mmCIF file of C-alpha atoms in Angstrom:
data_model
loop_
_atom_site.group_PDB
_atom_site.id
_atom_site.type_symbol
_atom_site.label_atom_id
_atom_site.label_comp_id
_atom_site.label_asym_id
_atom_site.label_seq_id
_atom_site.Cartn_x
_atom_site.Cartn_y
_atom_site.Cartn_z
ATOM 1 C CA MET A 1 156.823 208.327 74.615
ATOM 2 C CA ARG A 2 158.383 204.893 74.704
ATOM 3 C CA THR A 3 160.773 205.916 77.490
ATOM 4 C CA PHE A 4 158.009 207.232 79.594
ATOM 5 C CA LEU A 5 156.024 204.062 79.253
ATOM 6 C CA PHE A 6 159.058 202.012 80.170
ATOM 7 C CA SER A 7 159.937 204.148 83.102
ATOM 8 C CA HIS A 8 156.286 204.203 84.282
ATOM 9 C CA CYS A 9 156.064 200.364 84.142
ATOM 10 C CA THR A 10 159.380 199.783 85.863
ATOM 11 C CA THR A 11 158.787 202.242 88.659
ATOM 12 C CA LYS A 12 155.353 200.780 89.539
ATOM 13 C CA LYS A 13 156.145 197.856 91.962
ATOM 14 C CA PRO A 14 153.372 195.443 93.153
ATOM 15 C CA SER A 15 152.766 195.494 96.868
ATOM 16 C CA ALA A 16 153.539 192.467 99.038
ATOM 17 C CA THR A 17 149.819 191.837 99.738
ATOM 18 C CA THR A 18 149.035 191.805 95.975
ATOM 19 C CA SER A 19 151.922 189.481 95.202
ATOM 20 C CA SER A 20 150.920 187.145 98.050
ATOM 21 C CA GLU A 21 147.153 187.097 96.823
ATOM 22 C CA HIS A 22 148.272 186.385 93.322
ATOM 23 C CA ILE A 23 150.480 183.482 94.453
ATOM 24 C CA THR A 24 147.623 182.133 96.524
ATOM 25 C CA ARG A 25 145.237 182.360 93.618
ATOM 26 C CA ARG A 26 147.650 180.546 91.308
ATOM 27 C CA ARG A 27 148.153 177.810 93.944
ATOM 28 C CA HIS A 28 144.389 177.350 94.369
ATOM 29 C CA ALA A 29 143.955 177.258 90.548
ATOM 30 C CA SER A 30 146.729 174.702 90.251
ATOM 31 C CA ILE A 31 145.171 172.636 93.160
ATOM 32 C CA SER A 32 141.757 172.783 91.479
ATOM 33 C CA PHE A 33 143.236 171.807 88.052
ATOM 34 C CA GLN A 34 145.032 168.795 89.673
ATOM 35 C CA ARG A 35 141.868 167.823 91.558
ATOM 36 C CA ARG A 36 139.902 167.746 88.402
ATOM 37 C CA ASN A 37 142.452 165.820 86.506
ATOM 38 C CA PHE A 38 142.933 163.272 89.246
ATOM 39 C CA ALA A 39 139.166 162.809 89.465
ATOM 40 C CA LYS A 40 139.005 161.977 85.838
ATOM 41 C CA GLY A 41 141.983 159.687 86.082
ATOM 42 C CA ALA A 42 140.635 158.009 89.220
ATOM 43 C CA SER A 43 137.242 157.438 87.533
ATOM 44 C CA ALA A 44 139.096 155.930 84.454
ATOM 45 C CA MET A 45 141.014 153.572 86.782
ATOM 46 C CA GLY A 46 137.849 152.673 88.714
ATOM 47 C CA VAL A 47 139.137 154.159 92.029
ATOM 48 C CA GLN A 48 136.527 155.550 94.387
ATOM 49 C CA THR A 49 137.208 158.937 95.789
ATOM 50 C CA VAL A 50 136.146 160.756 98.942
ATOM 51 C CA GLU A 51 136.679 164.227 100.307
ATOM 52 C CA VAL A 52 139.521 164.807 102.741
ATOM 53 C CA SER A 53 139.474 167.661 105.125
ATOM 54 C CA SER A 54 142.114 170.328 104.653
ATOM 55 C CA ALA A 55 142.713 170.328 108.363
ATOM 56 C CA ASN A 56 144.270 166.984 108.388
ATOM 57 C CA ARG A 57 146.461 167.650 105.381
ATOM 58 C CA PRO A 58 147.618 171.256 105.397
ATOM 59 C CA GLY A 59 148.042 173.105 102.147
ATOM 60 C CA ALA A 60 146.094 170.632 100.066
ATOM 61 C CA GLY A 61 142.693 172.359 100.079
ATOM 62 C CA SER A 62 139.976 169.767 99.483
ATOM 63 C CA LEU A 63 141.584 167.473 97.115
ATOM 64 C CA MET A 64 139.906 164.298 96.101
ATOM 65 C CA SER A 65 141.619 161.205 97.649
ATOM 66 C CA PRO A 66 140.952 157.588 96.921
ATOM 67 C CA ALA A 67 138.958 155.680 99.473
ATOM 68 C CA PRO A 68 140.917 153.040 101.334
ATOM 69 C CA PRO A 69 139.749 149.426 100.971
ATOM 70 C CA ALA A 70 136.965 148.294 103.235
ATOM 71 C CA THR A 71 138.296 146.597 106.445
ATOM 72 C CA GLY A 72 135.227 146.673 108.516
ATOM 73 C CA VAL A 73 135.716 150.276 109.681
ATOM 74 C CA ALA A 74 133.419 152.931 108.082
ATOM 75 C CA THR A 75 135.122 155.878 106.391
ATOM 76 C CA GLY A 76 133.152 158.988 107.181
ATOM 77 C CA THR A 77 133.359 161.939 109.443
ATOM 78 C CA ASN A 78 134.738 159.936 112.313
ATOM 79 C CA ASP A 79 137.874 158.945 110.253
ATOM 80 C CA VAL A 80 138.272 162.462 108.895
ATOM 81 C CA GLU A 81 138.362 163.868 112.430
ATOM 82 C CA LYS A 82 141.260 161.568 113.355
ATOM 83 C CA GLY A 83 144.663 162.862 112.383
ATOM 84 C CA THR A 84 146.218 159.430 111.656
ATOM 85 C CA THR A 85 143.500 158.489 109.332
ATOM 86 C CA GLY A 86 143.724 161.780 107.449
ATOM 87 C CA GLN A 87 147.530 161.423 107.121
ATOM 88 C CA LYS A 88 147.079 157.938 105.728
ATOM 89 C CA SER A 89 144.547 159.200 103.244
ATOM 90 C CA GLY A 90 146.822 162.022 102.219
ATOM 91 C CA ASP A 91 149.693 159.499 101.640
ATOM 92 C CA GLN A 92 147.435 157.180 99.607
ATOM 93 C CA TRP A 93 146.262 160.205 97.554
ATOM 94 C CA GLY A 94 149.793 161.205 96.823
ATOM 95 C CA LYS A 95 150.725 157.735 95.634
ATOM 96 C CA ASN A 96 147.663 157.416 93.407
ATOM 97 C CA MET A 97 148.216 160.929 92.027
ATOM 98 C CA GLN A 98 151.846 160.085 91.083
ATOM 99 C CA ARG A 99 150.778 156.781 89.528
ATOM 100 C CA TRP A 100 148.057 158.519 87.528
ATOM 101 C CA ARG A 101 150.599 161.181 86.262
ATOM 102 C CA ASN A 102 152.962 158.417 85.197
ATOM 103 C CA ASP A 103 150.281 156.592 83.335
ATOM 104 C CA ASN A 104 149.002 159.697 81.543
ATOM 105 C CA ILE A 105 152.320 161.502 81.202
ATOM 106 C CA ASP A 106 151.662 161.790 77.401
ATOM 107 C CA ILE A 107 147.970 162.751 77.625
ATOM 108 C CA GLY A 108 146.908 165.131 74.772
ATOM 109 C CA LYS A 109 149.615 163.808 72.485
ATOM 110 C CA ASP A 110 149.304 161.204 69.710
ATOM 111 C CA PRO A 111 152.150 158.774 70.380
ATOM 112 C CA GLY A 112 151.496 157.050 66.981
ATOM 113 C CA GLY A 113 151.202 160.368 65.002
ATOM 114 C CA PRO A 114 153.200 161.032 61.913
ATOM 115 C CA GLY A 115 156.837 161.668 62.694
ATOM 116 C CA ILE A 116 159.653 163.394 60.972
ATOM 117 C CA CYS A 117 160.020 160.567 58.454
ATOM 118 C CA ALA A 118 156.383 160.823 57.371
ATOM 119 C CA PHE A 119 156.813 164.577 56.763
ATOM 120 C CA ILE A 120 160.063 164.008 54.796
ATOM 121 C CA LEU A 121 158.390 161.363 52.578
ATOM 122 C CA THR A 122 155.363 163.496 52.033
ATOM 123 C CA LEU A 123 157.599 166.514 51.131
ATOM 124 C CA PHE A 124 159.631 164.367 48.806
ATOM 125 C CA SER A 125 156.456 162.880 47.092
ATOM 126 C CA PHE A 126 155.091 166.427 46.454
ATOM 127 C CA LEU A 127 158.473 167.588 45.082
ATOM 128 C CA LEU A 128 158.542 164.501 42.786
ATOM 129 C CA ILE A 129 154.989 165.275 41.586
ATOM 130 C CA LEU A 130 156.006 168.853 40.684
ATOM 131 C CA ALA A 131 159.275 167.752 39.086
ATOM 132 C CA THR A 132 157.382 165.312 36.711
ATOM 133 C CA PHE A 133 154.214 167.497 36.442
ATOM 134 C CA PRO A 134 152.674 166.572 33.108
ATOM 135 C CA LEU A 135 153.528 162.856 33.586
ATOM 136 C CA SER A 136 152.562 162.677 37.274
ATOM 137 C CA LEU A 137 148.939 163.579 36.520
ATOM 138 C CA CYS A 138 148.368 160.002 35.015
ATOM 139 C CA PHE A 139 149.310 158.572 38.357
ATOM 140 C CA SER A 140 147.737 161.286 40.648
ATOM 141 C CA VAL A 141 144.339 161.781 39.121
ATOM 142 C CA LYS A 142 141.816 159.034 39.661
ATOM 143 C CA VAL A 143 138.071 158.713 38.786
ATOM 144 C CA VAL A 144 135.324 156.730 40.626
ATOM 145 C CA GLN A 145 131.868 156.145 39.261
ATOM 146 C CA GLU A 146 128.584 157.491 40.635
ATOM 147 C CA TYR A 147 128.026 154.146 42.573
ATOM 148 C CA GLU A 148 131.543 154.007 43.993
ATOM 149 C CA ARG A 149 133.540 155.591 46.768
ATOM 150 C CA ALA A 150 137.296 155.619 47.332
ATOM 151 C CA VAL A 151 138.851 155.259 50.764
ATOM 152 C CA ILE A 152 142.449 156.669 50.847
ATOM 153 C CA PHE A 153 145.178 155.729 53.246
ATOM 154 C CA ARG A 154 148.309 157.912 53.472
ATOM 155 C CA LEU A 155 151.331 156.109 54.914
ATOM 156 C CA GLY A 156 148.840 153.546 56.410
ATOM 157 C CA ARG A 157 146.698 156.131 58.023
ATOM 158 C CA LEU A 158 143.138 156.868 57.072
ATOM 159 C CA LEU A 159 142.915 160.247 55.316
ATOM 160 C CA LYS A 160 140.680 162.772 56.837
ATOM 161 C CA GLY A 161 137.545 163.838 55.040
ATOM 162 C CA GLY A 162 136.100 160.410 54.552
ATOM 163 C CA ALA A 163 135.540 158.568 51.367
ATOM 164 C CA ARG A 164 136.235 160.380 48.089
ATOM 165 C CA GLY A 165 133.824 160.381 45.146
ATOM 166 C CA PRO A 166 131.960 160.298 42.884
ATOM 167 C CA GLY A 167 134.145 161.924 40.245
ATOM 168 C CA ILE A 168 137.697 163.006 40.205
ATOM 169 C CA PHE A 169 140.159 162.903 43.197
ATOM 170 C CA PHE A 170 143.844 163.212 43.589
ATOM 171 C CA ILE A 171 146.364 160.842 45.364
ATOM 172 C CA VAL A 172 150.022 161.034 46.009
ATOM 173 C CA PRO A 173 151.392 158.063 44.209
ATOM 174 C CA CYS A 174 154.362 157.159 46.483
ATOM 175 C CA ILE A 175 152.558 157.427 49.764
ATOM 176 C CA ASP A 176 148.861 156.978 49.081
ATOM 177 C CA THR A 177 146.898 153.807 48.567
ATOM 178 C CA TYR A 178 143.250 153.671 47.972
ATOM 179 C CA ARG A 179 140.353 151.082 47.757
ATOM 180 C CA LYS A 180 137.126 151.366 45.848
ATOM 181 C CA ILE A 181 133.886 150.356 47.478
ATOM 182 C CA ASP A 182 130.740 149.632 45.393
ATOM 183 C CA LEU A 183 127.603 151.136 46.985
ATOM 184 C CA ARG A 184 125.110 149.175 44.811
ATOM 185 C CA THR A 185 122.894 146.531 46.320
ATOM 186 C CA VAL A 186 124.545 143.107 46.266
ATOM 187 C CA SER A 187 122.662 139.785 46.332
ATOM 188 C CA PHE A 188 124.002 136.277 47.142
ATOM 189 C CA ASP A 189 122.668 132.854 47.697
ATOM 190 C CA VAL A 190 123.010 131.327 51.202
ATOM 191 C CA PRO A 191 124.278 127.670 50.703
ATOM 192 C CA PRO A 192 121.685 124.989 51.634
ATOM 193 C CA GLN A 193 121.770 124.456 55.310
ATOM 194 C CA GLU A 194 120.964 121.098 56.912
ATOM 195 C CA ILE A 195 118.868 122.185 59.963
ATOM 196 C CA LEU A 196 117.299 120.171 62.728
ATOM 197 C CA SER A 197 113.996 121.805 63.544
ATOM 198 C CA ARG A 198 112.427 121.906 66.984
ATOM 199 C CA ASP A 199 110.371 118.844 66.362
ATOM 200 C CA SER A 200 113.499 116.851 65.417
ATOM 201 C CA VAL A 201 113.022 116.956 61.590
ATOM 202 C CA THR A 202 115.980 117.420 59.336
ATOM 203 C CA VAL A 203 115.466 119.874 56.514
ATOM 204 C CA ALA A 204 117.674 121.705 53.930
ATOM 205 C CA VAL A 205 116.889 125.377 53.565
ATOM 206 C CA ASP A 206 118.546 127.992 51.385
ATOM 207 C CA ALA A 207 117.936 131.724 51.256
ATOM 208 C CA VAL A 208 118.740 134.895 49.285
ATOM 209 C CA VAL A 209 120.243 138.061 51.019
ATOM 210 C CA TYR A 210 120.358 141.593 49.652
ATOM 211 C CA TYR A 211 122.724 144.095 51.203
ATOM 212 C CA ARG A 212 124.552 147.249 50.424
ATOM 213 C CA VAL A 213 127.404 149.337 51.893
ATOM 214 C CA HIS A 214 126.184 152.527 53.586
ATOM 215 C CA ASN A 215 129.497 153.599 55.091
ATOM 216 C CA PRO A 216 132.597 152.708 53.037
ATOM 217 C CA THR A 217 135.151 154.079 55.645
ATOM 218 C CA ILE A 218 133.895 151.698 58.261
ATOM 219 C CA ALA A 219 133.539 148.805 55.773
ATOM 220 C CA VAL A 220 137.217 149.161 54.977
ATOM 221 C CA SER A 221 138.657 149.942 58.409
ATOM 222 C CA ASN A 222 136.455 147.807 60.729
ATOM 223 C CA VAL A 223 136.374 144.484 58.983
ATOM 224 C CA GLU A 224 138.844 142.665 56.753
ATOM 225 C CA ASN A 225 136.322 141.456 54.136
ATOM 226 C CA PHE A 226 132.752 142.666 54.715
ATOM 227 C CA SER A 227 131.229 140.565 51.892
ATOM 228 C CA HIS A 228 132.695 137.218 53.064
ATOM 229 C CA SER A 229 131.840 138.103 56.705
ATOM 230 C CA THR A 230 128.170 138.915 55.818
ATOM 231 C CA ARG A 231 127.871 135.700 53.872
ATOM 232 C CA LEU A 232 129.153 133.623 56.854
ATOM 233 C CA LEU A 233 126.878 135.592 59.266
ATOM 234 C CA ALA A 234 123.860 135.008 56.943
ATOM 235 C CA ALA A 235 124.368 131.256 56.977
ATOM 236 C CA THR A 236 124.878 131.184 60.747
ATOM 237 C CA THR A 237 121.776 133.332 61.395
ATOM 238 C CA LEU A 238 119.642 131.120 59.087
ATOM 239 C CA ARG A 239 120.645 127.989 61.158
ATOM 240 C CA ASN A 240 119.933 129.755 64.470
ATOM 241 C CA VAL A 241 116.533 131.164 63.424
ATOM 242 C CA LEU A 242 115.267 127.955 61.855
ATOM 243 C CA GLY A 243 116.484 125.795 64.698
ATOM 244 C CA THR A 244 113.793 127.304 66.875
ATOM 245 C CA LYS A 245 110.882 126.603 64.506
ATOM 246 C CA ASN A 246 108.739 123.524 63.905
ATOM 247 C CA LEU A 247 108.456 122.001 60.484
ATOM 248 C CA ALA A 248 104.967 123.487 59.982
ATOM 249 C CA GLU A 249 106.217 126.962 60.961
ATOM 250 C CA VAL A 250 109.108 126.596 58.555
ATOM 251 C CA LEU A 251 106.773 125.731 55.725
ATOM 252 C CA SER A 252 104.027 128.248 56.484
ATOM 253 C CA GLU A 253 105.647 131.251 58.156
ATOM 254 C CA ARG A 254 108.320 132.177 55.591
ATOM 255 C CA GLU A 255 107.722 135.871 55.870
ATOM 256 C CA THR A 256 108.056 136.072 59.626
ATOM 257 C CA ILE A 257 111.276 134.016 59.382
ATOM 258 C CA SER A 258 112.662 136.330 56.674
ATOM 259 C CA HIS A 259 111.805 139.389 58.726
ATOM 260 C CA THR A 260 113.531 137.983 61.781
ATOM 261 C CA MET A 261 116.640 137.152 59.856
ATOM 262 C CA GLN A 262 116.726 140.557 58.248
ATOM 263 C CA SER A 263 116.620 142.381 61.630
ATOM 264 C CA SER A 264 119.328 140.193 63.120
ATOM 265 C CA LEU A 265 121.657 140.545 60.269
ATOM 266 C CA ASP A 266 121.144 144.327 60.020
ATOM 267 C CA GLU A 267 121.960 144.778 63.691
ATOM 268 C CA ALA A 268 125.047 142.556 63.482
ATOM 269 C CA THR A 269 126.405 144.122 60.300
ATOM 270 C CA ASP A 270 125.825 147.818 61.334
ATOM 271 C CA PRO A 271 129.367 148.177 62.847
ATOM 272 C CA TRP A 272 130.763 146.947 59.515
ATOM 273 C CA GLY A 273 129.095 149.723 57.554
ATOM 274 C CA VAL A 274 126.755 147.140 55.882
ATOM 275 C CA LYS A 275 122.957 147.530 55.514
ATOM 276 C CA VAL A 276 120.874 144.337 55.054
ATOM 277 C CA GLU A 277 117.881 145.284 52.958
ATOM 278 C CA ARG A 278 116.081 142.038 52.404
ATOM 279 C CA VAL A 279 116.127 138.274 53.179
ATOM 280 C CA GLU A 280 114.035 135.737 51.375
ATOM 281 C CA ILE A 281 113.618 131.919 52.128
ATOM 282 C CA LYS A 282 114.127 130.420 48.604
ATOM 283 C CA ASP A 283 113.490 126.672 49.082
ATOM 284 C CA VAL A 284 112.884 124.120 51.792
ATOM 285 C CA ARG A 285 113.945 120.569 50.937
ATOM 286 C CA LEU A 286 112.616 117.652 52.839
ATOM 287 C CA PRO A 287 114.052 114.090 53.050
ATOM 288 C CA VAL A 288 112.747 111.559 50.468
ATOM 289 C CA GLN A 289 111.122 109.268 53.146
ATOM 290 C CA LEU A 290 109.493 112.313 54.759
ATOM 291 C CA GLN A 291 108.132 113.323 51.445
ATOM 292 C CA ARG A 292 106.714 109.862 50.775
ATOM 293 C CA ALA A 293 105.204 109.804 54.318
ATOM 294 C CA MET A 294 103.521 113.219 53.739
ATOM 295 C CA ALA A 295 102.325 112.215 50.255
ATOM 296 C CA ALA A 296 100.763 109.018 51.708
ATOM 297 C CA GLU A 297 99.107 111.014 54.502
ATOM 298 C CA ALA A 298 97.673 113.528 52.080
ATOM 299 C CA GLU A 299 96.506 110.798 49.698
ATOM 300 C CA ALA A 300 94.711 109.025 52.635
ATOM 301 C CA ALA A 301 93.115 112.108 53.692
ATOM 302 C CA ARG A 302 91.873 112.877 50.220
ATOM 303 C CA GLU A 303 90.473 109.343 49.755
ATOM 304 C CA ALA A 304 88.656 109.594 53.026
ATOM 305 C CA ARG A 305 86.970 112.888 52.069
ATOM 306 C CA ALA A 306 86.061 111.413 48.668
ATOM 307 C CA LYS A 307 84.336 108.454 50.297
ATOM 308 C CA VAL A 308 82.416 110.755 52.708
ATOM 309 C CA ILE A 309 81.324 112.894 49.763
ATOM 310 C CA ALA A 310 80.219 109.821 47.721
ATOM 311 C CA ALA A 311 78.267 108.468 50.730
ATOM 312 C CA GLU A 312 76.482 111.787 51.203
ATOM 313 C CA GLY A 313 75.644 111.878 47.487
ATOM 314 C CA GLU A 314 74.130 108.369 47.564
ATOM 315 C CA GLN A 315 72.057 109.413 50.627
ATOM 316 C CA LYS A 316 70.730 112.419 48.852
ATOM 317 C CA ALA A 317 69.995 110.385 45.788
ATOM 318 C CA SER A 318 68.031 107.672 47.668
ATOM 319 C CA HIS A 319 65.958 110.383 49.264
ATOM 320 C CA ALA A 320 65.242 111.882 45.737
ATOM 321 C CA LEU A 321 64.379 108.438 44.291
ATOM 322 C CA ARG A 322 61.975 107.644 47.202
ATOM 323 C CA GLU A 323 60.152 110.995 46.618
ATOM 324 C CA ALA A 324 59.993 110.166 42.911
ATOM 325 C CA ALA A 325 58.531 106.776 43.466
ATOM 326 C CA GLU A 326 55.926 108.167 45.757
ATOM 327 C CA ILE A 327 54.900 110.679 43.034
ATOM 328 C CA ILE A 328 54.713 107.985 40.313
ATOM 329 C CA SER A 329 52.730 105.625 42.408
ATOM 330 C CA GLU A 330 50.003 108.194 42.815
ATOM 331 C CA SER A 331 49.306 108.207 38.948
ATOM 332 C CA PRO A 332 49.193 104.899 36.967
ATOM 333 C CA GLY A 333 49.959 106.634 33.696
ATOM 334 C CA ALA A 334 53.161 108.254 35.051
ATOM 335 C CA LEU A 335 54.983 104.814 35.014
ATOM 336 C CA GLN A 336 53.915 104.266 31.394
ATOM 337 C CA LEU A 337 55.202 107.728 30.410
ATOM 338 C CA ARG A 338 58.507 107.065 32.139
ATOM 339 C CA TYR A 339 58.798 103.689 30.367
ATOM 340 C CA LEU A 340 58.306 105.355 27.022
ATOM 341 C CA GLN A 341 60.779 108.109 27.880
ATOM 342 C CA THR A 342 63.409 105.580 28.659
ATOM 343 C CA LEU A 343 62.893 103.725 25.403
ATOM 344 C CA ASN A 344 63.262 107.010 23.575
ATOM 345 C CA THR A 345 66.568 107.746 25.300
ATOM 346 C CA ILE A 346 67.873 104.283 24.407
ATOM 347 C CA SER A 347 66.800 104.543 20.758
ATOM 348 C CA ALA A 348 68.430 107.858 20.358
ATOM 349 C CA GLU A 349 71.883 106.447 20.948
ATOM 350 C CA LYS A 350 73.650 104.734 18.019
ATOM 351 C CA ASN A 351 74.109 101.087 19.254
ATOM 352 C CA SER A 352 73.048 97.654 18.511
ATOM 353 C CA THR A 353 70.780 97.143 21.507
ATOM 354 C CA ILE A 354 67.607 95.158 20.708
ATOM 355 C CA ILE A 355 64.584 96.201 22.735
ATOM 356 C CA PHE A 356 61.409 94.125 23.193
ATOM 357 C CA PRO A 357 58.666 96.425 24.382
ATOM 358 C CA LEU A 358 56.523 94.870 27.158
ATOM 359 C CA PRO A 359 53.225 96.358 28.213
ATOM 360 C CA ILE A 360 53.162 97.431 31.793
ATOM 361 C CA ASP A 361 49.672 95.869 32.216
ATOM 362 C CA ILE A 362 51.271 92.362 32.013
ATOM 363 C CA LEU A 363 53.562 93.238 34.844
ATOM 364 C CA LYS A 364 50.795 94.266 37.303
ATOM 365 C CA HIS A 365 49.945 90.663 38.022
ATOM 366 C CA PHE A 366 53.487 89.909 39.127
ATOM 367 C CA ILE A 367 53.635 92.942 41.446
ATOM 368 C CA LYS A 368 52.562 92.440 45.001
ATOM 369 C CA PRO A 369 49.692 94.873 45.964
ATOM 370 C CA ASP A 370 50.431 97.157 48.861
ATOM 371 C CA LYS A 371 48.387 97.305 52.050
ATOM 372 C CA LYS A 372 46.916 100.583 50.883
ATOM 373 C CA ASP A 373 45.658 98.992 47.685
ATOM 374 C CA LYS A 374 44.063 96.110 49.548
ATOM 375 C CA LYS A 375 42.211 98.547 51.691
#
């Protein structure tokens, strides 16, 4: 059976037409592949490409060629129809294609990938762990808490799979290093910042910032010290935001300022794997002279309001006394009763006041009669 199949396969020869069509298809496939790769490379290099007719460049199909620099002559159908322009475009295409191949000769490969030394060191480390098995567990097994994550580097490269934890994880002692990242919310005080407000008033403002790490891998690999960087950025953002506010806005619109700072900080620290949860303005300190001036202004305003209130009270009291006098003048006995009531009030108090009662009738001779009484 094997002999029959072998003889059958060897005796059947492809025809010349089939072989030619196969070669043509392979050539067209290769040209299409080169055209696609060149288009990607040209777009990456910022080179503009146009279609070149196959009549001007035989055997090239409709490959993409970079457009020549603009010299005042339009590159369109008129240039394609000219043989000289098509030949120049073909030569330029060939040069750019060769340059792109030279620049991307190692495309698809990782030039900085682990080499033979890395594999040898890894193999040696695993063998060492196996050789010292019971003792090696003390150095290989690590534990992180529920609120922690471990970012592992193997021979300086970030290990795949992201951060480890919580719980137990394993490392290779000789080639692995790791760093623990705390995921709990951290708070810190922004140092007092001397800020010149928009109305040219110098104030000292301090704040409190609450943040947490939401991506441990980015927090380790993208920034050297995310905590220190966040602190510096918070101080700078506080100065920038308050520099656009008046003193009255700084004192009255604290919630708006805190929300603006939180949005700015959260957007800036997102590439670091940090999430800013809350920002609060803690204290606003004014200069002593400004405090005295504001206190004097407030005291003067209070005194002015007190005088206005006292004057309004005197006015109302005078109206009330006038009405009372008119009522008493209508009845002669009302004045006597009021006189006796006053004596009773004075005698109720424990004092050494001596009172000489005087009849009201004696005083009538000294009171000038009104015009109404004369009539």
